[in-house]
Coordinates of C-alpha atoms and ligand atoms in Angstrom, one line a residue:
M1 CA 118.8 61.2 135.6
N2 CA 121.2 61.7 132.7
K3 CA 121.9 65.1 131.1
W4 CA 119.3 64.7 128.4
A5 CA 116.5 63.5 130.7
T6 CA 117.3 66.4 133.1
R7 CA 117.2 69.0 130.4
I8 CA 113.9 67.6 129.0
A9 CA 112.3 67.4 132.5
Q10 CA 113.4 71.0 133.3
T11 CA 112.0 72.5 130.2
L12 CA 108.6 70.7 130.7
A13 CA 108.5 71.9 134.3
E14 CA 109.4 75.5 133.3
R15 CA 106.7 75.6 130.7
T16 CA 104.1 74.3 133.2
T17 CA 105.0 77.0 135.8
L18 CA 104.7 79.7 133.2
D19 CA 101.3 78.6 131.9
A20 CA 103.1 78.1 128.6
Y21 CA 102.8 74.4 128.1
R22 CA 101.8 73.5 124.6
R23 CA 99.8 70.5 123.5
R24 CA 98.3 69.3 120.3
R25 CA 94.7 68.2 120.6
S26 CA 93.0 65.8 118.3
M27 CA 90.6 67.8 116.0
Q28 CA 88.4 67.4 113.1
S29 CA 87.5 70.4 110.9
L30 CA 84.2 70.2 109.1
P31 CA 82.5 72.5 106.5
N32 CA 80.9 75.7 107.6
N33 CA 83.6 76.5 110.1
Q34 CA 82.7 73.7 112.4
L35 CA 85.5 72.2 114.5
V36 CA 85.2 69.0 116.6
V37 CA 87.7 68.9 119.5
E38 CA 87.8 65.9 121.7
G39 CA 84.1 65.1 121.0
C40 CA 82.8 68.7 121.4
R41 CA 81.7 70.8 118.5
Y42 CA 82.8 74.5 118.2
L43 CA 82.5 77.4 115.8
N44 CA 86.0 77.8 114.5
F45 CA 87.7 81.3 114.7
A46 CA 91.2 80.0 114.8
A47 CA 92.0 78.7 111.3
N48 CA 94.0 80.8 108.7
D49 CA 91.6 79.5 106.1
Y50 CA 90.8 83.2 105.1
L51 CA 88.8 82.4 102.0
G52 CA 87.2 79.2 103.4
L53 CA 88.8 77.1 100.7
S54 CA 89.9 74.2 102.8
H55 CA 86.6 72.5 102.3
S56 CA 85.9 73.9 98.8
L57 CA 84.2 71.3 96.6
P58 CA 86.0 72.4 93.4
L59 CA 89.3 72.1 95.2
I60 CA 88.5 68.6 96.5
A61 CA 87.5 67.6 93.0
A62 CA 90.7 69.1 91.5
W63 CA 92.8 67.1 94.0
Q64 CA 91.0 63.9 93.1
E65 CA 91.3 64.6 89.4
G66 CA 95.1 65.4 89.9
A67 CA 95.5 62.1 91.8
A68 CA 93.7 60.1 89.0
L69 CA 95.7 61.8 86.2
Y70 CA 99.2 62.2 87.7
G71 CA 99.4 60.0 90.8
V72 CA 100.0 61.0 94.4
G73 CA 103.7 61.0 94.7
S74 CA 106.3 62.9 92.8
G75 CA 109.0 60.3 93.3
G76 CA 111.9 62.6 94.0
S77 CA 113.1 66.2 94.1
G78 CA 112.6 68.5 91.2
L79 CA 116.1 67.7 89.9
V80 CA 115.3 64.0 89.8
T81 CA 111.7 63.1 88.9
G82 CA 109.6 65.6 90.8
Y83 CA 109.3 68.4 88.3
Q84 CA 106.2 67.1 86.6
A85 CA 103.6 68.9 84.4
P86 CA 101.2 69.9 87.3
L87 CA 104.2 71.5 89.2
E88 CA 105.5 73.2 86.0
N89 CA 102.0 74.6 85.3
L90 CA 101.6 75.8 88.9
E91 CA 104.9 77.7 88.8
A92 CA 104.1 79.3 85.5
K93 CA 100.6 80.3 86.8
L94 CA 102.0 81.8 90.0
A95 CA 104.7 83.8 88.1
D96 CA 102.1 85.1 85.6
W97 CA 99.5 86.0 88.3
L98 CA 102.0 87.8 90.6
G99 CA 104.1 89.5 87.9
Y100 CA 107.5 87.8 88.4
E101 CA 109.8 86.0 85.9
R102 CA 109.8 82.9 88.0
A103 CA 108.1 81.0 90.9
I104 CA 109.7 78.1 92.7
V105 CA 107.4 75.9 94.8
Y106 CA 108.7 74.6 98.2
P107 CA 107.0 72.1 100.5
S108 CA 106.2 74.8 103.2
G109 CA 106.6 78.4 104.1
F110 CA 108.9 77.4 106.9
S111 CA 111.3 75.6 104.5
V112 CA 111.3 78.3 101.8
N113 CA 112.2 81.0 104.4
Q114 CA 115.1 78.8 105.7
A115 CA 116.1 78.1 102.1
V116 CA 116.2 81.6 100.9
I117 CA 118.1 83.1 103.8
K118 CA 120.6 80.3 103.9
A119 CA 121.3 80.3 100.2
L120 CA 121.8 84.1 100.0
I121 CA 123.6 85.1 103.2
D122 CA 127.4 85.0 103.5
K123 CA 129.4 85.9 106.5
D124 CA 129.9 89.6 105.7
D125 CA 126.3 90.2 104.9
W126 CA 123.7 91.8 107.1
I127 CA 120.1 90.6 107.6
I128 CA 117.9 93.5 108.6
A129 CA 114.5 92.1 109.8
D130 CA 111.4 93.5 111.4
K131 CA 111.4 92.5 115.1
L132 CA 108.1 90.8 114.8
S133 CA 109.0 88.7 111.8
H134 CA 107.7 85.1 111.8
A135 CA 109.7 82.4 113.6
S136 CA 110.7 80.8 110.3
L137 CA 112.4 84.0 109.2
L138 CA 114.1 84.8 112.5
E139 CA 115.3 81.3 113.1
A140 CA 116.9 81.1 109.6
A141 CA 118.4 84.6 110.2
M142 CA 119.9 83.5 113.6
L143 CA 121.4 80.4 112.1
A144 CA 122.8 82.2 109.0
K145 CA 126.4 83.1 108.7
G146 CA 125.9 86.8 108.5
T147 CA 124.9 89.5 111.1
L148 CA 121.3 89.7 112.1
K149 CA 119.9 93.2 113.0
R150 CA 116.3 93.5 114.0
F151 CA 114.5 96.9 113.7
V152 CA 111.5 98.2 115.7
H153 CA 108.3 96.8 114.2
N154 CA 107.2 98.8 111.1
D155 CA 109.6 101.6 111.9
V156 CA 111.1 102.8 108.6
S157 CA 113.6 105.3 110.3
A158 CA 114.9 102.4 112.4
L159 CA 115.4 100.4 109.2
I160 CA 117.2 103.3 107.6
Q161 CA 119.6 103.5 110.6
Q162 CA 120.5 99.9 110.2
L163 CA 121.0 100.2 106.5
D164 CA 123.3 103.1 107.1
K165 CA 125.3 101.0 109.5
A166 CA 125.5 98.2 107.0
H167 CA 126.8 100.6 104.5
E168 CA 129.5 101.8 106.9
H169 CA 130.6 98.2 107.2
E170 CA 130.5 97.8 103.4
A171 CA 128.0 94.9 103.9
A172 CA 125.4 93.7 101.4
S173 CA 122.0 93.7 103.1
L174 CA 118.8 91.7 103.0
V175 CA 115.8 93.5 104.3
I176 CA 113.0 91.3 105.6
T177 CA 109.4 92.1 106.5
E178 CA 105.9 90.7 106.1
G179 CA 102.9 91.9 104.2
V180 CA 100.5 91.2 107.1
F181 CA 101.9 90.3 110.5
S182 CA 100.7 87.0 111.7
M183 CA 100.0 87.8 115.4
D184 CA 98.9 91.5 115.1
G185 CA 97.3 91.5 111.7
D186 CA 98.7 94.9 110.8
E187 CA 100.4 95.7 107.5
A188 CA 104.0 96.8 106.9
P189 CA 104.6 100.2 105.3
L190 CA 105.8 98.5 102.2
K191 CA 105.7 101.7 100.0
D192 CA 108.2 103.5 102.3
M193 CA 110.3 100.5 102.7
A194 CA 110.5 99.9 99.0
T195 CA 111.7 103.5 98.5
V196 CA 114.4 103.0 101.0
A197 CA 115.5 99.5 99.9
E198 CA 115.6 100.5 96.2
V199 CA 117.9 103.4 96.6
T200 CA 120.3 101.5 98.9
P201 CA 123.3 99.9 97.1
D202 CA 123.7 96.2 97.5
C203 CA 120.3 95.8 99.2
L204 CA 117.8 93.1 98.4
W205 CA 114.4 93.1 100.0
M206 CA 112.1 90.3 100.8
V207 CA 108.4 90.2 101.8
D208 CA 106.7 87.2 103.3
D209 CA 103.0 87.7 102.4
A210 CA 101.7 84.5 104.0
H211 CA 98.7 86.3 105.4
G212 CA 98.1 88.7 102.6
I213 CA 98.1 86.5 99.5
G214 CA 94.6 85.7 98.3
V215 CA 93.1 88.3 100.7
N216 CA 94.6 91.7 99.6
G217 CA 95.2 93.3 96.2
R218 CA 93.7 93.0 92.8
E219 CA 92.5 89.4 92.2
G220 CA 94.0 88.5 95.6
R221 CA 97.6 89.2 94.5
G222 CA 98.4 90.2 98.0
T223 CA 99.7 93.1 100.1
C224 CA 102.5 94.1 97.7
D225 CA 100.0 94.5 94.9
A226 CA 97.7 96.4 97.2
Q227 CA 100.5 98.8 98.2
G228 CA 101.9 99.0 94.6
V229 CA 105.3 97.6 95.3
K230 CA 107.4 94.7 93.9
P231 CA 110.0 93.3 96.3
D232 CA 113.1 91.4 94.9
L233 CA 111.9 88.3 96.7
L234 CA 108.2 87.5 97.5
I235 CA 107.2 84.6 99.6
V236 CA 103.6 83.3 99.3
T237 CA 102.3 80.3 101.3
F238 CA 99.4 78.0 100.5
G239 CA 98.5 77.0 104.1
K240 CA 96.4 80.1 104.7
A241 CA 94.0 81.6 102.1
F242 CA 94.7 78.8 99.6
G243 CA 93.2 76.3 102.0
L244 CA 96.0 73.8 101.2
N245 CA 99.7 73.8 102.1
G246 CA 103.1 74.5 100.6
A247 CA 104.7 77.8 99.5
A248 CA 106.5 79.6 96.7
L249 CA 109.3 82.0 96.1
L250 CA 108.7 84.6 93.4
C251 CA 111.9 86.1 91.9
S252 CA 113.9 86.9 88.8
D253 CA 115.0 84.4 86.3
A254 CA 118.7 84.7 87.5
M255 CA 117.7 84.3 91.1
A256 CA 115.6 81.2 90.4
E257 CA 118.6 79.6 88.5
Y258 CA 120.8 80.5 91.5
F259 CA 118.4 78.7 93.9
T260 CA 118.2 75.7 91.6
Q261 CA 122.0 75.4 91.9
V262 CA 122.5 76.0 95.7
S263 CA 119.2 75.6 97.6
R264 CA 119.5 72.3 99.5
P265 CA 115.9 72.2 100.7
L266 CA 115.0 72.3 97.0
I267 CA 117.6 69.9 95.7
Y268 CA 117.4 67.3 98.5
S269 CA 113.7 67.4 99.3
T270 CA 110.9 65.5 97.5
A271 CA 108.8 67.8 95.3
I272 CA 105.2 68.2 96.3
S273 CA 102.7 65.6 95.1
P274 CA 101.5 66.1 91.5
A275 CA 97.9 65.8 92.8
H276 CA 98.6 68.6 95.3
A277 CA 100.2 70.8 92.6
H278 CA 97.1 70.3 90.4
A279 CA 94.8 71.3 93.2
L280 CA 97.0 74.4 93.9
S281 CA 96.6 75.5 90.3
K282 CA 92.9 75.2 90.7
A283 CA 93.1 77.3 93.9
V284 CA 94.9 80.1 91.9
D285 CA 92.1 80.1 89.4
L286 CA 89.5 80.2 92.1
I287 CA 91.2 82.9 94.2
R288 CA 91.5 85.3 91.2
K289 CA 87.7 85.3 90.9
M290 CA 86.8 85.6 94.6
D291 CA 86.1 89.3 94.7
A292 CA 82.7 88.8 96.2
E293 CA 84.1 86.6 99.0
R294 CA 86.9 89.1 99.7
A295 CA 84.2 91.9 100.0
H296 CA 82.2 89.7 102.4
L297 CA 85.3 89.1 104.5
Q298 CA 86.0 92.9 104.6
A299 CA 82.4 93.5 105.7
L300 CA 82.8 90.9 108.5
I301 CA 86.0 92.5 109.7
A302 CA 84.5 96.0 109.8
H303 CA 81.5 94.6 111.7
F304 CA 83.7 92.7 114.2
K305 CA 85.9 95.8 114.8
K306 CA 82.9 98.1 115.3
E307 CA 81.3 95.7 117.9
M308 CA 84.6 95.2 119.7
A309 CA 85.2 98.9 119.8
A310 CA 81.9 99.2 121.6
L311 CA 83.3 96.9 124.2
G312 CA 86.3 99.2 124.6
I313 CA 88.6 96.9 122.6
E314 CA 90.3 98.4 119.6
N315 CA 93.2 97.4 117.4
A316 CA 95.0 98.6 114.3
S317 CA 94.3 95.5 112.3
N318 CA 92.1 95.7 109.2
S319 CA 93.0 92.1 108.3
P320 CA 91.1 88.9 109.1
I321 CA 93.6 88.5 112.0
Q322 CA 92.0 90.3 114.9
P323 CA 94.0 90.1 118.1
V324 CA 92.3 90.7 121.4
I325 CA 95.2 91.5 123.7
I326 CA 94.7 90.3 127.3
G327 CA 98.2 90.5 128.9
S328 CA 98.9 87.6 131.2
N329 CA 99.1 84.0 130.1
E330 CA 96.7 82.9 132.8
A331 CA 94.0 85.5 132.0
S332 CA 94.2 84.8 128.3
L333 CA 93.7 81.1 129.0
R334 CA 90.7 82.0 131.2
V335 CA 89.2 84.1 128.3
S336 CA 89.8 81.3 125.8
D337 CA 88.1 78.8 128.2
A338 CA 85.1 81.1 128.7
L339 CA 84.8 81.3 124.9
K340 CA 85.0 77.5 124.7
S341 CA 82.2 77.2 127.2
R342 CA 80.1 79.0 124.6
N343 CA 81.3 76.7 121.8
I344 CA 83.7 79.3 120.3
W345 CA 87.1 78.0 119.3
A346 CA 89.8 80.8 119.4
T347 CA 93.4 80.2 120.4
A348 CA 95.2 81.9 123.2
I349 CA 98.6 82.9 121.9
R350 CA 101.3 83.3 124.5
P351 CA 105.0 84.3 124.7
P352 CA 107.5 83.4 123.2
T353 CA 105.2 83.5 120.1
V354 CA 104.3 87.1 121.1
P355 CA 106.2 89.6 123.2
P356 CA 106.1 89.2 127.1
N357 CA 102.8 90.4 128.7
S358 CA 101.0 90.5 125.4
A359 CA 99.2 87.2 125.6
R360 CA 96.1 87.4 123.4
I361 CA 93.2 85.7 121.8
R362 CA 93.9 85.5 118.1
I363 CA 90.6 85.7 116.3
T364 CA 90.7 84.9 112.6
L365 CA 87.7 85.6 110.4
N366 CA 87.1 84.1 107.0
A367 CA 84.9 84.5 104.0
A368 CA 82.9 81.4 104.9
H369 CA 81.8 82.9 108.2
S370 CA 78.3 84.4 108.3
F371 CA 77.3 87.6 110.1
E372 CA 75.3 85.4 112.5
Q373 CA 78.4 83.4 113.3
V374 CA 80.4 86.6 114.0
D375 CA 77.6 87.9 116.2
Q376 CA 77.8 84.6 118.1
L377 CA 81.5 85.3 118.6
I378 CA 80.9 88.9 119.7
E379 CA 78.3 87.8 122.3
A380 CA 80.7 85.2 123.7
M381 CA 83.5 87.7 123.8
H382 CA 81.2 90.0 125.8
H383 CA 80.5 87.3 128.2
A384 CA 84.1 86.1 128.5
L385 CA 85.6 89.6 129.0
S386 CA 83.0 90.7 131.5
R387 CA 84.1 87.9 133.9
Ligands
PLP401 C1 102.5 80.5 108.4 C2 103.7 81.3 108.1 C3 104.8 80.8 107.6 C4 105.0 79.3 107.5 O1 104.3 78.8 106.4 P1 104.0 77.2 106.3 O2 103.7 77.0 104.9 O3 102.8 77.0 107.3 O4 105.2 76.5 106.8 C5 105.8 81.6 107.2 N1 105.7 82.9 107.3 C6 104.6 83.5 107.9 C7 104.6 85.0 108.0 C8 103.6 82.7 108.3 O5 102.5 83.2 108.9

């Protein structure tokens, strides 16, 4: 075998031995949280569709209307032909809703995180990121020219220590955290972090609120709004509560102009489809008015937590992300299989996505779930965990 074939074969063999082999399955998601996987129908507790908007009829209609009015392709990057009326409207709507001077839409959360970190960080700068930050943030930080320091999850004193060290090195710093953490569902102490970041000279701070936008805060403005803070850079994504896909950076006017000059993923990537932008604007309008759905979701979360506590399983998350920590990869796969045998679809998440020995079932609840469906999940959990 040549070097490439050997490397590929070794990686695949390693993954198999570790029970960490990943595969994509062919799936179809249907309304009412139904998921068809390889011919079998399941109740879906794995999607990040927190408000149940992925099958929303008004959103589907908005996408169709956008396609009819503006077409399905933007024809180029925003600097060529891509910055069309629906995208311009969407950016204005996002900036207004979230209280920033500007919003810039990117094709995905992964790409906006790469873009922001790459465009800002120079070789003498420090990136100070929560240890449990999403792969899109940590990968960008590792590839950036500056120094990456990771602080203990949600530990503000550990953050302060790193900021002091950055100061000793006369480095400008970029602090990175998330509103709601994707694998644990807990919130960052944004208020305390804001206090620290705002008094530190040459410090910018950035919050990725992929899992909080739409769910937390007044009119779904997210975790920063709920905690009463405004980071220099706010990332929101449209693949979770929006029920669509894409992402945006919220920032000052000067910062937006800077990104327009230097951000290659913005300059050299085709802007999202006008039909998609039109649907995203509709999603903002819907989300702002979904207080009843948010209240229903919170009631489901409280119910699930109470019933799980009765089974001896507690966690700190009050978000729709409810991790059930199992430990070994093998045991977590067994639990997820037992759930599947009761037609419940919930994903086993294994290292390296989560720390070693913390393999888990990641349950996600959404506003389109009913209490009956959550009770079905709890019953199946009971069965799966007692084996
Ligand atoms: C999902 C997620 C992303 C990636 O967003 P996409 O739009 O799916 O690429 C980024 N950050 C966090 C915290 C996420 O959970």
